[in-house]
CSV table of C-alpha atoms and ligand atoms in Angstrom, one decimal:
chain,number,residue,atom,x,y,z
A,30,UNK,CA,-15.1,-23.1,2.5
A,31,UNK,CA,-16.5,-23.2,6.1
A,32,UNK,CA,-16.1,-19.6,7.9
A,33,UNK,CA,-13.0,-21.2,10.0
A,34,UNK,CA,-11.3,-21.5,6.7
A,35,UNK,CA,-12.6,-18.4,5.5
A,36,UNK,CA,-10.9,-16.5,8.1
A,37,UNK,CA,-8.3,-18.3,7.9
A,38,UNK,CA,-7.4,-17.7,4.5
A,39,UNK,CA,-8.0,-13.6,5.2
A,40,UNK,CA,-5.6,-13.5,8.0
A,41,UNK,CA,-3.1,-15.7,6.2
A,42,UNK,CA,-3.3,-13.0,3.4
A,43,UNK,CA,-2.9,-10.5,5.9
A,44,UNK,CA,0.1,-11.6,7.8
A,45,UNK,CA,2.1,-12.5,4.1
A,46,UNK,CA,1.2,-8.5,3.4
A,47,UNK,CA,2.3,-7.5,6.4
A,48,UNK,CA,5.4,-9.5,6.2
A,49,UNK,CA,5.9,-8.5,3.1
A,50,UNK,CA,5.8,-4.6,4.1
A,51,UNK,CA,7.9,-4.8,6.7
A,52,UNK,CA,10.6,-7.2,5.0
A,53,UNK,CA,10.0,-3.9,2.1
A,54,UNK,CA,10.6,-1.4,5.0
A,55,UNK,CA,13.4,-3.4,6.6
A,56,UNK,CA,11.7,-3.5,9.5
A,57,UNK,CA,10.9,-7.1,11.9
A,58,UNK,CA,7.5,-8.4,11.2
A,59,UNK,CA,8.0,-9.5,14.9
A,60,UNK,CA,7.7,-5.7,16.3
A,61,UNK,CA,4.3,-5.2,14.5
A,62,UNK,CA,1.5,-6.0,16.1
A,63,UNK,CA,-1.9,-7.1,14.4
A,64,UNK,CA,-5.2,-5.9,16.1
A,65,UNK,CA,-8.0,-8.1,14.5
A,66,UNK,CA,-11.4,-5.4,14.1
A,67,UNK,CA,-14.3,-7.6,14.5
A,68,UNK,CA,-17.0,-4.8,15.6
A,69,UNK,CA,-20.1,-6.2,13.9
A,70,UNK,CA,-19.2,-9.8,13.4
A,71,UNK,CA,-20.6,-12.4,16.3
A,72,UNK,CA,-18.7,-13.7,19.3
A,73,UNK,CA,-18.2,-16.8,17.2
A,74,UNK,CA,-15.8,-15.5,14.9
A,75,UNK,CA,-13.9,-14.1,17.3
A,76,UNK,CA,-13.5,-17.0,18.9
A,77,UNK,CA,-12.8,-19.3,15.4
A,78,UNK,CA,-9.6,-16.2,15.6
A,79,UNK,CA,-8.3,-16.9,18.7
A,80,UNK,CA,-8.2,-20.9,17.4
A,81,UNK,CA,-6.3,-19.3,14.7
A,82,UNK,CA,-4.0,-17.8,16.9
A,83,UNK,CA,-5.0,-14.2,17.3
A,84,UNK,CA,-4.2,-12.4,20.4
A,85,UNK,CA,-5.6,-9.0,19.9
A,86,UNK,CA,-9.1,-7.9,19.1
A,87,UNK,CA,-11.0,-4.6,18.0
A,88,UNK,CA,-13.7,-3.1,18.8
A,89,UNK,CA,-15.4,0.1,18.3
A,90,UNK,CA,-18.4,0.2,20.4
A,91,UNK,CA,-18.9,-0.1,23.7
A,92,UNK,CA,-22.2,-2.6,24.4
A,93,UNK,CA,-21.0,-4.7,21.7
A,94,UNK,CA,-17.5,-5.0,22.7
A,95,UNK,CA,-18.4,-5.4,26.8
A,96,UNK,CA,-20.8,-8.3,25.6
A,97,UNK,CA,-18.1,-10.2,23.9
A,98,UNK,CA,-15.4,-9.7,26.0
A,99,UNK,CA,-17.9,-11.4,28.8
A,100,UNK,CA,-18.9,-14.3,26.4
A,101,UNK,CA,-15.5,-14.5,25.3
A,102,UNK,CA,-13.9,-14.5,29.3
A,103,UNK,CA,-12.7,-17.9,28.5
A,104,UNK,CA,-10.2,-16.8,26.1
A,105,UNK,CA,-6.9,-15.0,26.3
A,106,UNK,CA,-7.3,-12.0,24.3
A,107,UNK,CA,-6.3,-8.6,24.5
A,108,UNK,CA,-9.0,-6.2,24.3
A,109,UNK,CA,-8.5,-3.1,21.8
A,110,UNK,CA,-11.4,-0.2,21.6
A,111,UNK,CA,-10.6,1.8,18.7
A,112,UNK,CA,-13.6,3.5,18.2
A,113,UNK,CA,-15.1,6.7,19.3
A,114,UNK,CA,-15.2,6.8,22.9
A,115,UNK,CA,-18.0,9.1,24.6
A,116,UNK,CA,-16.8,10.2,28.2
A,117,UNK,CA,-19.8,8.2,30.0
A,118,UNK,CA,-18.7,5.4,28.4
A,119,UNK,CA,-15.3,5.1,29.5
A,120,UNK,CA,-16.1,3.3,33.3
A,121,UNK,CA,-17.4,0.7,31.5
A,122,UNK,CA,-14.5,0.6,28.6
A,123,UNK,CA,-12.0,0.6,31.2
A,124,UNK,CA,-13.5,-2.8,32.7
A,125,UNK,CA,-12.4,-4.4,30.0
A,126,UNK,CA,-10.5,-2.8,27.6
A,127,UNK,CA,-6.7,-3.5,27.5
A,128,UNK,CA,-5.7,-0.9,24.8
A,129,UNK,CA,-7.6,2.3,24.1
A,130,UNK,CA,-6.3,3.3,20.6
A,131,UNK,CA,-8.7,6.3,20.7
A,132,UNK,CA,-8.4,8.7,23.7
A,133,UNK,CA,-8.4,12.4,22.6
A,134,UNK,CA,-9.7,14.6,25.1
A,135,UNK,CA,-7.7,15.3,28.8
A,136,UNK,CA,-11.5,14.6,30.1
A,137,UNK,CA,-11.8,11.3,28.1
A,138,UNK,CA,-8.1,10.7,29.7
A,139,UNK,CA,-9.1,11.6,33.5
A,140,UNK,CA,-12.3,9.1,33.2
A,141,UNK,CA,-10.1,6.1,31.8
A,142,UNK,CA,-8.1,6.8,34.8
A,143,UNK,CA,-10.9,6.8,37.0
A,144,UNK,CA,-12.6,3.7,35.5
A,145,UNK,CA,-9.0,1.9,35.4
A,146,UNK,CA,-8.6,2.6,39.2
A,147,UNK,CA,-11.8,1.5,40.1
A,148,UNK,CA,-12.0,-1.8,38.4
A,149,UNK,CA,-8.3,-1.8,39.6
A,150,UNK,CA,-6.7,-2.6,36.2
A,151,UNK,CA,-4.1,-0.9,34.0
A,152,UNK,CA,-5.5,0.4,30.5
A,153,UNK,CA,-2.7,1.1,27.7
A,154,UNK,CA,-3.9,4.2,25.7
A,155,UNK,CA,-2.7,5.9,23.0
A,156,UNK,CA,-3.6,9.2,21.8
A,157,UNK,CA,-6.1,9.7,18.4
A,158,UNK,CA,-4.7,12.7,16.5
A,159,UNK,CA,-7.0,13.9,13.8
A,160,UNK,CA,-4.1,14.3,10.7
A,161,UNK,CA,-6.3,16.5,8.9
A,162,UNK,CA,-5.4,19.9,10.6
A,163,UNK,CA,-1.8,19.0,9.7
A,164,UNK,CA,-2.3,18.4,6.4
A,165,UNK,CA,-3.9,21.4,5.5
A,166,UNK,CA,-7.7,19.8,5.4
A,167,UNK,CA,-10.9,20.6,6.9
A,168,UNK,CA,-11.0,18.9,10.1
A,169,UNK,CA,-13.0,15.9,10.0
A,170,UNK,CA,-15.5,16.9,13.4
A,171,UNK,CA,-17.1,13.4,12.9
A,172,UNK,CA,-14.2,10.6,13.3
A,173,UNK,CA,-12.5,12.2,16.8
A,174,UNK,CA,-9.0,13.0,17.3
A,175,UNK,CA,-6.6,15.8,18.4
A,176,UNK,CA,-5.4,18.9,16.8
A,177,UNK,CA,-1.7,20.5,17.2
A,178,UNK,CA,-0.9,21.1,20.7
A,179,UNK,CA,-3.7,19.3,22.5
A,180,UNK,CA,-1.9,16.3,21.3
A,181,UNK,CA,0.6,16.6,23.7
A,182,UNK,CA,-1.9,17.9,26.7
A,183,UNK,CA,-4.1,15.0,25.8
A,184,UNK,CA,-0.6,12.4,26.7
A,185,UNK,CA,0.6,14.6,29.6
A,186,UNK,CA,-3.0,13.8,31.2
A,187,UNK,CA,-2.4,9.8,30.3
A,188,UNK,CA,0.8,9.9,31.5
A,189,UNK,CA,-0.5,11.2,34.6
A,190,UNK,CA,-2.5,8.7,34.9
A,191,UNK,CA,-1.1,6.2,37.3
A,192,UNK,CA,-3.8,3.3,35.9
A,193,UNK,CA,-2.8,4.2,32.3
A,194,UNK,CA,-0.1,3.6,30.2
A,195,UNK,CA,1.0,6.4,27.5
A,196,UNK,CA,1.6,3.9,24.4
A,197,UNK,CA,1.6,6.3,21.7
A,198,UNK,CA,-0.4,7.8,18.7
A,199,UNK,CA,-3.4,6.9,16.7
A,200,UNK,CA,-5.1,7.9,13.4
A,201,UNK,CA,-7.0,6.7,10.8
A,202,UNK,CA,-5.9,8.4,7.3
A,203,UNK,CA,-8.3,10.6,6.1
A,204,UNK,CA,-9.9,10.7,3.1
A,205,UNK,CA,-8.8,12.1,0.0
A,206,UNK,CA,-5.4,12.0,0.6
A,207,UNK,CA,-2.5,9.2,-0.2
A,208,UNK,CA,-2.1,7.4,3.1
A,209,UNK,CA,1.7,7.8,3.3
A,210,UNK,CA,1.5,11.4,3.6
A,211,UNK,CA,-0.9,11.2,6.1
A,212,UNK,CA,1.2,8.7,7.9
A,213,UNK,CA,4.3,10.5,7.4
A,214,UNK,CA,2.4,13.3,9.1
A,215,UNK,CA,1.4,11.1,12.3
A,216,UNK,CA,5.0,10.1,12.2
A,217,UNK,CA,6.2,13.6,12.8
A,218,UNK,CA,3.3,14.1,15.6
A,219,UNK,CA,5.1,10.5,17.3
A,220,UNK,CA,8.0,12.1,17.9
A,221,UNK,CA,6.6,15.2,19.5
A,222,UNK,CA,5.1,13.3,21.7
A,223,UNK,CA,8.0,11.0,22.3
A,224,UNK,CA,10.3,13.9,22.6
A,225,UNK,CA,8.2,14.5,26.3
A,226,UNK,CA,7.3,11.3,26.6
A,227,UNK,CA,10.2,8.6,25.4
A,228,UNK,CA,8.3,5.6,26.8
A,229,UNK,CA,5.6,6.3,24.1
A,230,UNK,CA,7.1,4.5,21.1
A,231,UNK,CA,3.8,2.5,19.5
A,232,UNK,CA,1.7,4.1,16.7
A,233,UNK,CA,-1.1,2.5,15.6
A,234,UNK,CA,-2.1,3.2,12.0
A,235,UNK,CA,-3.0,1.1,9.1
A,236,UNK,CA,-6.4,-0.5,8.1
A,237,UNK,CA,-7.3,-3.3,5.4
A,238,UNK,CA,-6.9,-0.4,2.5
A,239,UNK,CA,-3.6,1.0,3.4
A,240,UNK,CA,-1.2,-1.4,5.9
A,241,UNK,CA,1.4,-1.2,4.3
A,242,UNK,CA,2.2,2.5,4.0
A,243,UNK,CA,1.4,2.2,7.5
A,244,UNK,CA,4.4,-0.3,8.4
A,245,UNK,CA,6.4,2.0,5.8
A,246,UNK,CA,5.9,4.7,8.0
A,247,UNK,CA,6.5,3.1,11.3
A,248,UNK,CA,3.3,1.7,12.6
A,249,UNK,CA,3.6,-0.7,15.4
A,250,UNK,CA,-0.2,-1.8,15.7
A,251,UNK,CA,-2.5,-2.1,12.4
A,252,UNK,CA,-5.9,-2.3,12.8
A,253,UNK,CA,-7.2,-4.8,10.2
A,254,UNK,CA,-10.8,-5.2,10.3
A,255,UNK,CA,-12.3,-5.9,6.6
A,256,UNK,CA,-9.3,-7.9,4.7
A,257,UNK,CA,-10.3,-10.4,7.1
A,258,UNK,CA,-13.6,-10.7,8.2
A,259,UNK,CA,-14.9,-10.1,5.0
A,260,UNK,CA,-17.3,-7.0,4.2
A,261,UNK,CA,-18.8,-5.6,7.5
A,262,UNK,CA,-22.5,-6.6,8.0
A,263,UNK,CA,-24.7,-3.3,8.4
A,264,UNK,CA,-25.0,-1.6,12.0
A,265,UNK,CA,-27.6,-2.9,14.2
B,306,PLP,C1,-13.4,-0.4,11.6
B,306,PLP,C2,-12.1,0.2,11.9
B,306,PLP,C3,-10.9,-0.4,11.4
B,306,PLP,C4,-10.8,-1.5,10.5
B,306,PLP,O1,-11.1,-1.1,9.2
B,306,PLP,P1,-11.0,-2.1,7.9
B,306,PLP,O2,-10.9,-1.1,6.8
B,306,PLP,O3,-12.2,-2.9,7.9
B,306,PLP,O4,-9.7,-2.8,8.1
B,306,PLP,C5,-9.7,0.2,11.9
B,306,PLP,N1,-9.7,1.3,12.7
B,306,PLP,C6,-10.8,1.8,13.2
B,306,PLP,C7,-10.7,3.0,14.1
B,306,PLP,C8,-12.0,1.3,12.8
B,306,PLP,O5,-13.1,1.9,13.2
C-alpha cells in the first residue's frame, strides 16, 4: 500500500465507525463533523486528505500549523487548532485558524478577538472545559481547560467578541475514567452554556480511542488524529 491508500483505508474505517455510531445513537452521520488531527505528519499527507475529500484539519501547535496552512494555501480546508493555545500565540492562530476548539481563558478569548479583527477574519471558537473537576478528579493542570463557572465567563467573553463565533464546548476525556461518563458530563456543561448562549449548539469531543461514546453523547466535531494517520511520529 502507497500512503494515499494508506490513509485512505484509515479514514474509510473511520467514517463506517462513525456511521455506524451515529446510525447506533439515531442520530444523522450528516450533522457530525470530522476534524482530521495531522499535527506531526508533513504537508503532504494533508494534502493526499484533501484528495480524499477532507475538509477540516487539526492542528495543535502553532509554527507547525501556520507553516502548513501557508504551504497548503492552495487548498480549501478549514483550519482547526485544538491544541494548547498560549496567549502570545493567538495573533498568529487567529491568521489562520478557522476553528479554535481550545479557548479557555477570558484573556485567551480577548486576544483571538484581537488577532481576528486585525487580520480582519472571523474565528469560530469553542470553549475547552477540563471534565475532571466535575467528575470528582484531580484537575489535570497540564492539558488546559475550564473549571465550573469560568466556563460560562470564558463564552460570555467569545460571545463578546464581534470577530468570534461562540460554537460550543470542548474536552478531551481524561484519563482513568470511561469516556461516556466524562462525555455525559461535558453534555451537561453544553447546555449550561446553551441555556445563555442558544447559538452555541456544537461540542467537540471524541478522539481515535473513544468516537463513538462521543457521537452517543452528542458530539458534533470529533477530532480523529491517530485511527488515521497511523501512530504519531515523535515531537520535533
Ligand atoms: C492529538 C489530539 C487529538 C487526536 O488524537 P488521536 O487519539 O490521535 O485521535 C484530538 N484532540 C486533541 C486535543 C489532540 O491534541
Amino acid at each position: 500500500m502507497n500512503r494515499t491508500e494508506e490513509l485512505a483505508a484509515g479514514l474509510a474505517r473511520t467514517r463506517e465507525r462513525t456511521a455506524a455510531a451515529a446510525r447506533a445513537a439515531g442520530r444523522d452521520p450528516g450533522d457530525l463533523t470530522l476534524v482530521v488531527v495531522t499535527k506531526f505528519f508533513p504537508a503532504d499527507d494533508v494534502r493526499r486528505l484533501a484528495g480524499l475529500g477532507v475538509a477540516d484539519a487539526g492542528e495543535s501547535r502553532d509554527q507547525e500549523a501556520s507553516s502548513k496552512a501557508a504551504e497548503l494555501a492552495d487548498l480549501d480546508l478549514r483550519w482547526h487548532f485544538v491544541g494548547q493555545l498560549q496567549t502570545n500565540k493567538a495573533r498568529s492562530v487567529a491568521r489562520y485558524a478557522d476553528v479554535v476548539h481550545s479557548v479557555d481563558r477570558t484573556r485567551l478569548a480577548a486576544a483571538l478577538q484581537a488577532g481576528a479583527a486585525h487580520a480582519g477574519r472571523r474565528v469560530g471558537c469553542f470553549v475547552q472545559v477540563d471534565l475532571a473537576a466535575g467528575l470528582g478528579l484531580d484537575v489535570d493542570a497540564g492539558r488546559g481547560g475550564a473549571v465550573g463557572d469560568d466556563v460560562l465567563r470564558v463564552a460570555d467573553a467569545v460571545a463578546a467578541g464581534e470577530h468570534l463565533a461562540l460554537r460550543g464546548v470542548m474536552a478531551v476525556a481524561p484519563q482513568g475514567v470511561e469516556p461516556a461518563r466524562a462525555f455525559a458530563e461535558l453534555a451537561r456543561t453544553a447546555e449550561r452554556v446553551r441555556a445563555l448562549h442558544p447559538g452555541a449548539v456544537d461540542v467537540s469531543a471524541g478522539m481515535s480511542g473513544d468516537l463513538e461514546e462521543a457521537v452517543a453523547a452528542g458530539a458534533t466535531h470529533l477530532r480523529v488524529g491517530s485511527a488515521i494517520l497511523g501512530s504519531r511520529p515523535p515531537a520535533r
